[in-house]
PDB file of C-alpha atoms in Angstrom:
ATOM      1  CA  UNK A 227     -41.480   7.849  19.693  1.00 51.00           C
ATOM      2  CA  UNK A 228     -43.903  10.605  20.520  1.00 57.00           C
ATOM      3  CA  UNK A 229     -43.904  14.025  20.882  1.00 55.00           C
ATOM      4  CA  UNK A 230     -43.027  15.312  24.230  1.00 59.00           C
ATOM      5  CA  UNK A 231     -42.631  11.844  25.486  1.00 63.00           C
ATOM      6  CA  UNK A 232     -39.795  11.608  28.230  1.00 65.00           C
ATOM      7  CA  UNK A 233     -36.524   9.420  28.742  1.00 63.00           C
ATOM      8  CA  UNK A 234     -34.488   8.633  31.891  1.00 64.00           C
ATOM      9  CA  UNK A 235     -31.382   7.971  31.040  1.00 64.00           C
ATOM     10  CA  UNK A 236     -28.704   6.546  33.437  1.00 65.00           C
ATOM     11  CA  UNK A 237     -25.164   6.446  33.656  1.00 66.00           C
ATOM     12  CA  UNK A 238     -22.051   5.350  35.317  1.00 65.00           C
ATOM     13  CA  UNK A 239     -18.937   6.564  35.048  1.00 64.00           C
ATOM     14  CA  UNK A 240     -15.766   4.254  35.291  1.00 64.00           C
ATOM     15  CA  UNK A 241     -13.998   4.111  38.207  1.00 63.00           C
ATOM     16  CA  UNK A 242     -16.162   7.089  39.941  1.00 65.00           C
ATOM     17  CA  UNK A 243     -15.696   9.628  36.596  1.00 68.00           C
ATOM     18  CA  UNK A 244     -17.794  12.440  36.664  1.00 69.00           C
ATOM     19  CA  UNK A 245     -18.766  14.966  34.033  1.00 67.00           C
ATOM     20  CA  UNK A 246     -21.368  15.875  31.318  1.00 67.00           C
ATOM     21  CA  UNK A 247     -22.943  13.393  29.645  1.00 63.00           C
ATOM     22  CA  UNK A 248     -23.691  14.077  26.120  1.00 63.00           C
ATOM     23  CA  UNK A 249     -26.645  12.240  24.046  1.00 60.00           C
ATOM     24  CA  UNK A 250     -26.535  11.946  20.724  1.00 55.00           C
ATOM     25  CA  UNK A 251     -30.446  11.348  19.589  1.00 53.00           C
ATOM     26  CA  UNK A 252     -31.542  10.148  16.085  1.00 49.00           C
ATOM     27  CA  UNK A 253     -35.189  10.768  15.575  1.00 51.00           C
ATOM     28  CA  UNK A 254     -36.769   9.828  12.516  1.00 53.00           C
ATOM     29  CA  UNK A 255     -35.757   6.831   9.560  1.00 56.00           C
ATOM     30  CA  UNK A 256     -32.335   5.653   9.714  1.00 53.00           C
ATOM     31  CA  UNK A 257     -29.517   5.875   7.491  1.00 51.00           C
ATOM     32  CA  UNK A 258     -29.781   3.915   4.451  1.00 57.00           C
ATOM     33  CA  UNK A 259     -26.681   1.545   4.474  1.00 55.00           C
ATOM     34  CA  UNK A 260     -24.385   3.153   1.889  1.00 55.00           C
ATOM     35  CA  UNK A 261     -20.837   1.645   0.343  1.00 59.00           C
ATOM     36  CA  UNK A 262     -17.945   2.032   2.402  1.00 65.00           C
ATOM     37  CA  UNK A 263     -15.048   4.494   0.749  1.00 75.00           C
ATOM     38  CA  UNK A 264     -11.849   2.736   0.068  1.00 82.00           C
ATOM     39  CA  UNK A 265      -9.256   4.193   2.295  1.00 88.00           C
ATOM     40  CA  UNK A 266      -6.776   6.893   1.086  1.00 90.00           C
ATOM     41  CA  UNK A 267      -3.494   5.948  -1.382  1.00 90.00           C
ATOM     42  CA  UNK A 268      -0.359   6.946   0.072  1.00 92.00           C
ATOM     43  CA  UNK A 269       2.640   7.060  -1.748  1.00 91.00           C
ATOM     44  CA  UNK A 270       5.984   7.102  -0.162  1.00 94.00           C
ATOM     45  CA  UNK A 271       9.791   6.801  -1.549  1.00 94.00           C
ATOM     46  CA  UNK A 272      11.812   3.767  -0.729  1.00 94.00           C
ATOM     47  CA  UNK A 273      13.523   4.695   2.627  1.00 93.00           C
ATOM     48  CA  UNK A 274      11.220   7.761   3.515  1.00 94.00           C
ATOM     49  CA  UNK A 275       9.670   7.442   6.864  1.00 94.00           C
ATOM     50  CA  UNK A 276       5.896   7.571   6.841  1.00 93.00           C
ATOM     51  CA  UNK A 277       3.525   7.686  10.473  1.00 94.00           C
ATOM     52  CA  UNK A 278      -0.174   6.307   9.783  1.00 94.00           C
ATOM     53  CA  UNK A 279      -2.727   7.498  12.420  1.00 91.00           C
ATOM     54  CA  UNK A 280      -5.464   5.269  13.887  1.00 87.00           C
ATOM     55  CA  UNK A 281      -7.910   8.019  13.213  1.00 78.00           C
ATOM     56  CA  UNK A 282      -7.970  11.780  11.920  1.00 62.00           C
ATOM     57  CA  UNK A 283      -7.387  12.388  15.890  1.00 56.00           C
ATOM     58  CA  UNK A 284      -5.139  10.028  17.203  1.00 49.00           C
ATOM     59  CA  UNK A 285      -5.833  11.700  20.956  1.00 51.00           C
ATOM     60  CA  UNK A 286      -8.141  10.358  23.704  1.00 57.00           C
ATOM     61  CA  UNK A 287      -9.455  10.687  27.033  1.00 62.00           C
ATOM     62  CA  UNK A 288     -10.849   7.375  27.352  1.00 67.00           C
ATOM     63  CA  UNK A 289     -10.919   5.635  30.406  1.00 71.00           C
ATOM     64  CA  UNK A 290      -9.604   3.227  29.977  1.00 79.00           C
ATOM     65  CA  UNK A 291      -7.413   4.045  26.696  1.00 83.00           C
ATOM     66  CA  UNK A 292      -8.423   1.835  23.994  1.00 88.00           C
ATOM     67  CA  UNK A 293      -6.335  -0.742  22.431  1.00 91.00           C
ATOM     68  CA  UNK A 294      -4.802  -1.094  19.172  1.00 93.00           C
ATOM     69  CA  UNK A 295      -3.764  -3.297  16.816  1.00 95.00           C
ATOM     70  CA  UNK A 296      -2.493  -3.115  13.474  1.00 96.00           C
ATOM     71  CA  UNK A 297      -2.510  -5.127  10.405  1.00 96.00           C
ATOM     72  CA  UNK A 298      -1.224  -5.262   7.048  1.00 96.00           C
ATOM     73  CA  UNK A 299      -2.833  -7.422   4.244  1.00 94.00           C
ATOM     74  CA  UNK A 300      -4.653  -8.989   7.095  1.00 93.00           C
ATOM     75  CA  UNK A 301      -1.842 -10.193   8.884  1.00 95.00           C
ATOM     76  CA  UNK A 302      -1.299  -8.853  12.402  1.00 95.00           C
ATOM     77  CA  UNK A 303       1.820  -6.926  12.532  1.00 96.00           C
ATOM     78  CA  UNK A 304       3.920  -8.189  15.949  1.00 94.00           C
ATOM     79  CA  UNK A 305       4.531  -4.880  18.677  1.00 93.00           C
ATOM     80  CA  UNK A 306       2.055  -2.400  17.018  1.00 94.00           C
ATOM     81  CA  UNK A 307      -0.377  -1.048  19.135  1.00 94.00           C
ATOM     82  CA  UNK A 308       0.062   2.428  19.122  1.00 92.00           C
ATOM     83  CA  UNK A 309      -2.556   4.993  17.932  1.00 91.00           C
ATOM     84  CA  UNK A 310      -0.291   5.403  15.274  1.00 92.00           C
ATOM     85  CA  UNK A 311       2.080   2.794  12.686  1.00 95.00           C
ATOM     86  CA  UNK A 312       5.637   4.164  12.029  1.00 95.00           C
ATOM     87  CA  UNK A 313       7.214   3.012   8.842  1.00 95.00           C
ATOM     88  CA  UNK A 314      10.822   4.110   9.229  1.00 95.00           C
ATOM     89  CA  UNK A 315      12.596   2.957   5.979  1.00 94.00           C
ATOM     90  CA  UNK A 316       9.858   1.255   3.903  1.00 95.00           C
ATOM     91  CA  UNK A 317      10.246  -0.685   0.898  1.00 93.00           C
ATOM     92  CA  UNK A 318       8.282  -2.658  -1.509  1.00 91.00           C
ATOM     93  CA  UNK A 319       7.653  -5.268   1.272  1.00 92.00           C
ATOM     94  CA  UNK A 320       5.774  -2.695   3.283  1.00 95.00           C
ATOM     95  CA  UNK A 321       3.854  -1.818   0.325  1.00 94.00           C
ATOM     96  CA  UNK A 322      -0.257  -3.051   1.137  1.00 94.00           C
ATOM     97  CA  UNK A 323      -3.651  -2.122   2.633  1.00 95.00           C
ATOM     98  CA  UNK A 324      -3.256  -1.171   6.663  1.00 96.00           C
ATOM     99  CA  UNK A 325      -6.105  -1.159   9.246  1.00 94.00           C
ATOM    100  CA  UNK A 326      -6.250  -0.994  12.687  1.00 93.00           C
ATOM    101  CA  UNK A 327      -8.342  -2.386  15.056  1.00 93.00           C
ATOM    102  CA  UNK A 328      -9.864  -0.541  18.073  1.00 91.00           C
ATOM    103  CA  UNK A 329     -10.993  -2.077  20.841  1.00 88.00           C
ATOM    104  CA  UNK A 330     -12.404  -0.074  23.690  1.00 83.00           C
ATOM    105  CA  UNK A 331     -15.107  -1.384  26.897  1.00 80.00           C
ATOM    106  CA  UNK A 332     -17.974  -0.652  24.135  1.00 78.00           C
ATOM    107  CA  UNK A 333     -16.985  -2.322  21.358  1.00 82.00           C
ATOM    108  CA  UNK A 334     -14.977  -2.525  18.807  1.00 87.00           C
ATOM    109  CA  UNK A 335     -13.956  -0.567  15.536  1.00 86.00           C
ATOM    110  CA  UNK A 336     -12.230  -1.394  12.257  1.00 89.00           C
ATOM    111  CA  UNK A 337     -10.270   1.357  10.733  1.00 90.00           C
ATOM    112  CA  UNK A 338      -9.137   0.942   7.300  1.00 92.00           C
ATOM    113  CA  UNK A 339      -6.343   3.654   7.216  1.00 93.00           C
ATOM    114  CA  UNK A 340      -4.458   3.798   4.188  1.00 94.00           C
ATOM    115  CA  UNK A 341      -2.979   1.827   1.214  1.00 94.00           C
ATOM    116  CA  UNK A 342       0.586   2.492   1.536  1.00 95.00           C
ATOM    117  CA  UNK A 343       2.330   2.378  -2.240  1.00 93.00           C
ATOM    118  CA  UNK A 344       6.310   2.600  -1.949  1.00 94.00           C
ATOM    119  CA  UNK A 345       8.123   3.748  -4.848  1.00 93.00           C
ATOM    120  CA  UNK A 346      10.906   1.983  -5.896  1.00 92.00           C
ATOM    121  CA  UNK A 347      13.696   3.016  -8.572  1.00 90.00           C
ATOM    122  CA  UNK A 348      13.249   0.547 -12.096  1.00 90.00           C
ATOM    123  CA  UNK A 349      16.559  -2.286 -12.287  1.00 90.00           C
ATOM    124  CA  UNK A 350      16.789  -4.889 -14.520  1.00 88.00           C
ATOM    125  CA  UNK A 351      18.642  -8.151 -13.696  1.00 87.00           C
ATOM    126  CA  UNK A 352      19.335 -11.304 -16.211  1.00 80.00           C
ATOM    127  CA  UNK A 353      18.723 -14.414 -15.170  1.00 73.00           C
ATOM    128  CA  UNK A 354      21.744 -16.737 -15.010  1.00 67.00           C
ATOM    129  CA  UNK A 355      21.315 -19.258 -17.793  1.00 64.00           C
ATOM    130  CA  UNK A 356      19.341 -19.382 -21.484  1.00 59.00           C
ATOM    131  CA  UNK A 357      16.798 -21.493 -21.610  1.00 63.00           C
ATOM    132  CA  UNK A 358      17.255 -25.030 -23.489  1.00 66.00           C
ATOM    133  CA  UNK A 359      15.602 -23.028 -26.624  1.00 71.00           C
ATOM    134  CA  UNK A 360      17.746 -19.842 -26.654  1.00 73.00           C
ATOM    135  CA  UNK A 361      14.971 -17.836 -24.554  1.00 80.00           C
ATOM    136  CA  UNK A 362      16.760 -15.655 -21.910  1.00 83.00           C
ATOM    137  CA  UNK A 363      14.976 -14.169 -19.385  1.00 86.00           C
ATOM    138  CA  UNK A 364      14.657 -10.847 -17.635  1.00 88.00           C
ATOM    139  CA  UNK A 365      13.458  -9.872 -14.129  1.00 91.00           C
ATOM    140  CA  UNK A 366      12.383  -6.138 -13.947  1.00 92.00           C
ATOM    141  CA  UNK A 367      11.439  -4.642 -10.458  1.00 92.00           C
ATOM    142  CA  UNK A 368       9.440  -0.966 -10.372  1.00 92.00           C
ATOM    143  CA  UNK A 369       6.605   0.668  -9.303  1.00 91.00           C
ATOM    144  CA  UNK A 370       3.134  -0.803  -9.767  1.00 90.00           C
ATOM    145  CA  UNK A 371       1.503   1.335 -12.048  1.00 89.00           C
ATOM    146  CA  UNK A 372       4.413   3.022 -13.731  1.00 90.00           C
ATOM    147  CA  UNK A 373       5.279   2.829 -17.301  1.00 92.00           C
ATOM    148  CA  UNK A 374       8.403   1.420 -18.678  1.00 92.00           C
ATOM    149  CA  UNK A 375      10.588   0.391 -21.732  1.00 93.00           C
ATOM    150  CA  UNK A 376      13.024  -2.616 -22.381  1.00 91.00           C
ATOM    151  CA  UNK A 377      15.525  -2.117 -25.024  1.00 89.00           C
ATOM    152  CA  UNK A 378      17.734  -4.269 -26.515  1.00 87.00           C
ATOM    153  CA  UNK A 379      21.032  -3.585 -28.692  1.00 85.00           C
ATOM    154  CA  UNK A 380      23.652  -5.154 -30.236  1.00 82.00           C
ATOM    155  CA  UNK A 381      26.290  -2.730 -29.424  1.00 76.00           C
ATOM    156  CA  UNK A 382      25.993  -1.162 -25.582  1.00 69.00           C
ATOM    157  CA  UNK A 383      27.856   2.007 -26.606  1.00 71.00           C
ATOM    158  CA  UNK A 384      26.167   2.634 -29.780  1.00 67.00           C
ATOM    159  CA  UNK A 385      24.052   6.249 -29.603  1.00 64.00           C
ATOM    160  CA  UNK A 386      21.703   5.105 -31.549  1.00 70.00           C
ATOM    161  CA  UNK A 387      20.081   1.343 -32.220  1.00 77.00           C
ATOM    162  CA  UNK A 388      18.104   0.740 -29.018  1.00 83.00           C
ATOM    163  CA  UNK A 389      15.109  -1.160 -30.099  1.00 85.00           C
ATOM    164  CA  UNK A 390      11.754  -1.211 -28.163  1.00 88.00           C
ATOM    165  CA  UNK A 391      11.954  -4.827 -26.503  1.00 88.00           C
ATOM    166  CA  UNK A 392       8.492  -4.092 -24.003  1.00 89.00           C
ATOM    167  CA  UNK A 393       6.526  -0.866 -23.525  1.00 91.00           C
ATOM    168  CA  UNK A 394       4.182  -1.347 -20.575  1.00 91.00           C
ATOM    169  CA  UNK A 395       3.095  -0.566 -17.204  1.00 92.00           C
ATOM    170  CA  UNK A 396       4.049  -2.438 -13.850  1.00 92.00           C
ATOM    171  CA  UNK A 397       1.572  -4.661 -12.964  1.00 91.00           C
ATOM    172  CA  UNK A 398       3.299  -5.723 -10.015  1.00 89.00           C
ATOM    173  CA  UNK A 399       6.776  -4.822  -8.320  1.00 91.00           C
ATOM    174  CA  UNK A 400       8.210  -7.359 -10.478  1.00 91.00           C
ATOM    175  CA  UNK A 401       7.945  -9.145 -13.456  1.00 91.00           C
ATOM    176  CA  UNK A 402       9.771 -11.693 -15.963  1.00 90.00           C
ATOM    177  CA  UNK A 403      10.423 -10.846 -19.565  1.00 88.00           C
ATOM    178  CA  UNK A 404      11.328 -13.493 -22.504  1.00 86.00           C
ATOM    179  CA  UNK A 405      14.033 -12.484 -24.833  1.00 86.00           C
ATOM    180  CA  UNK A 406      12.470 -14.619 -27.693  1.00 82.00           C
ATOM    181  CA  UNK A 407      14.881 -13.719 -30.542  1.00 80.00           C
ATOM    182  CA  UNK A 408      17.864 -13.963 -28.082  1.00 77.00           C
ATOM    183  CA  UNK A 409      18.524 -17.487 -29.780  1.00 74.00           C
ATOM    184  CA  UNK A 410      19.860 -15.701 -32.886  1.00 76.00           C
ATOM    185  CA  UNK A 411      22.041 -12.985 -30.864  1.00 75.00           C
ATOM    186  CA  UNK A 412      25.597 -14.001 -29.662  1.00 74.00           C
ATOM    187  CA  UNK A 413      25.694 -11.412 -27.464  1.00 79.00           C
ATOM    188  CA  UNK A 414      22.821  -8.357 -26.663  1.00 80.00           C
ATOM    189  CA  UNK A 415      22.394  -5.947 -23.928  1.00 85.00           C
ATOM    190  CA  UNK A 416      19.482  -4.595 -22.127  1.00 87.00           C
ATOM    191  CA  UNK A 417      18.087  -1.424 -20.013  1.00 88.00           C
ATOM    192  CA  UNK A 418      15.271  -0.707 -18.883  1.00 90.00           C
ATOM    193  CA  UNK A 419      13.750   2.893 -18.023  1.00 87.00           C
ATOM    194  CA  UNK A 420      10.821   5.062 -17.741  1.00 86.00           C
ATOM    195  CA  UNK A 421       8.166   5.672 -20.292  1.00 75.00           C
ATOM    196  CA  UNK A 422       5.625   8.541 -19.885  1.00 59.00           C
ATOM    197  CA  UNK A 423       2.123   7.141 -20.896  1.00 51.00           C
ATOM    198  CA  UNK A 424       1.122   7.623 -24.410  1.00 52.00           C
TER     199      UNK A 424
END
């Protein structure tokens, strides 16, 4: 491109629009590719009803209005195809990375909008039966990324003699825990709760 050099440009509008026609012009070296952002984290209660919008303006006066489609974990999710995804009640099912795709006469765009992270209250739950060597199992459900402790006693109304079973952090929503010692305990009871980082 030179300077002072001239440029028709033509345009039609769709279905006999008229208006202003803006140009956007680049002159000089492109853009040097750069690394895409990963898209927000947004962290919601269990049953707290959360909108995501397609874009930072969800309004449009396209012609004709794009069309939308939403996924989750890159499965399509059935019905949405709004400029924006209501999550009524979520839970840890609705937990994972949402995009939309936008699909307009020009093209088409790929919107990564949010990770969606639903909190979830810590329970603990026994498995039915020991294991053929005395091993009894746990299954813990929480938060991914929170911290925890599993106790153990002997006596469940005892004050005191809670012993540190597990101190982690969630690596998932839930997890199994081995009792390994449970062999040599007639009976033993077990809580779990939450642990702030050391």
């Amino acid at each position: 491109m030179n300077a002072g050099q001239r440029f028709l440009v033509v345009a039609d509008g769709i279905q006999g629009e008229t208006g202003v026609l803006r140009i956007n012009w680049l002159i000089g070296d492109p853009a040097k590719p750069g690394s895409i952002p990963p898209p927000p984290i947004v962290r919601v209660n269990e049953g707290e009803a959360t909108s995501l919008p397609a874009v930072d303006d969800v309004s449009t006066n396209a012609v004709p209005p794009p069309a939308y489609h939403w996924y989750r974990d890159g499965l399509l999710i059935p019905a949405a195809n709004n400029p924006w995804l209501d999550l009524p009640a979520p839970t840890a099912r609705d937990a994972g990375l949402y995009y939309v795709v936008i699909t307009t006469p020009f093209g088409i765009i790929t919107n990564y909008v949010a990770t969606v992270e639903v909190k979830i209250p810590f329970s603990l739950v026994g498995l039915p039966d020991r294991l053929p060597d005395g091993i009894f199992d746990l299954q813990v459900s929480g938060t991914p990324g929170d911290p925890f402790v599993i106790q153990s006693t002997l006596d469940f109304f005892a004050l005191f003699g809670w012993f540190d079973m597990v101190v982690g952090t969630m690596p998932g929503y839930t997890i199994t825990v081995s009792d390994t010692n449970a062999w040599a305990k007639p009976i033993q009871f077990y809580r779990v709760s939450s642990t702030p980082p050391p």
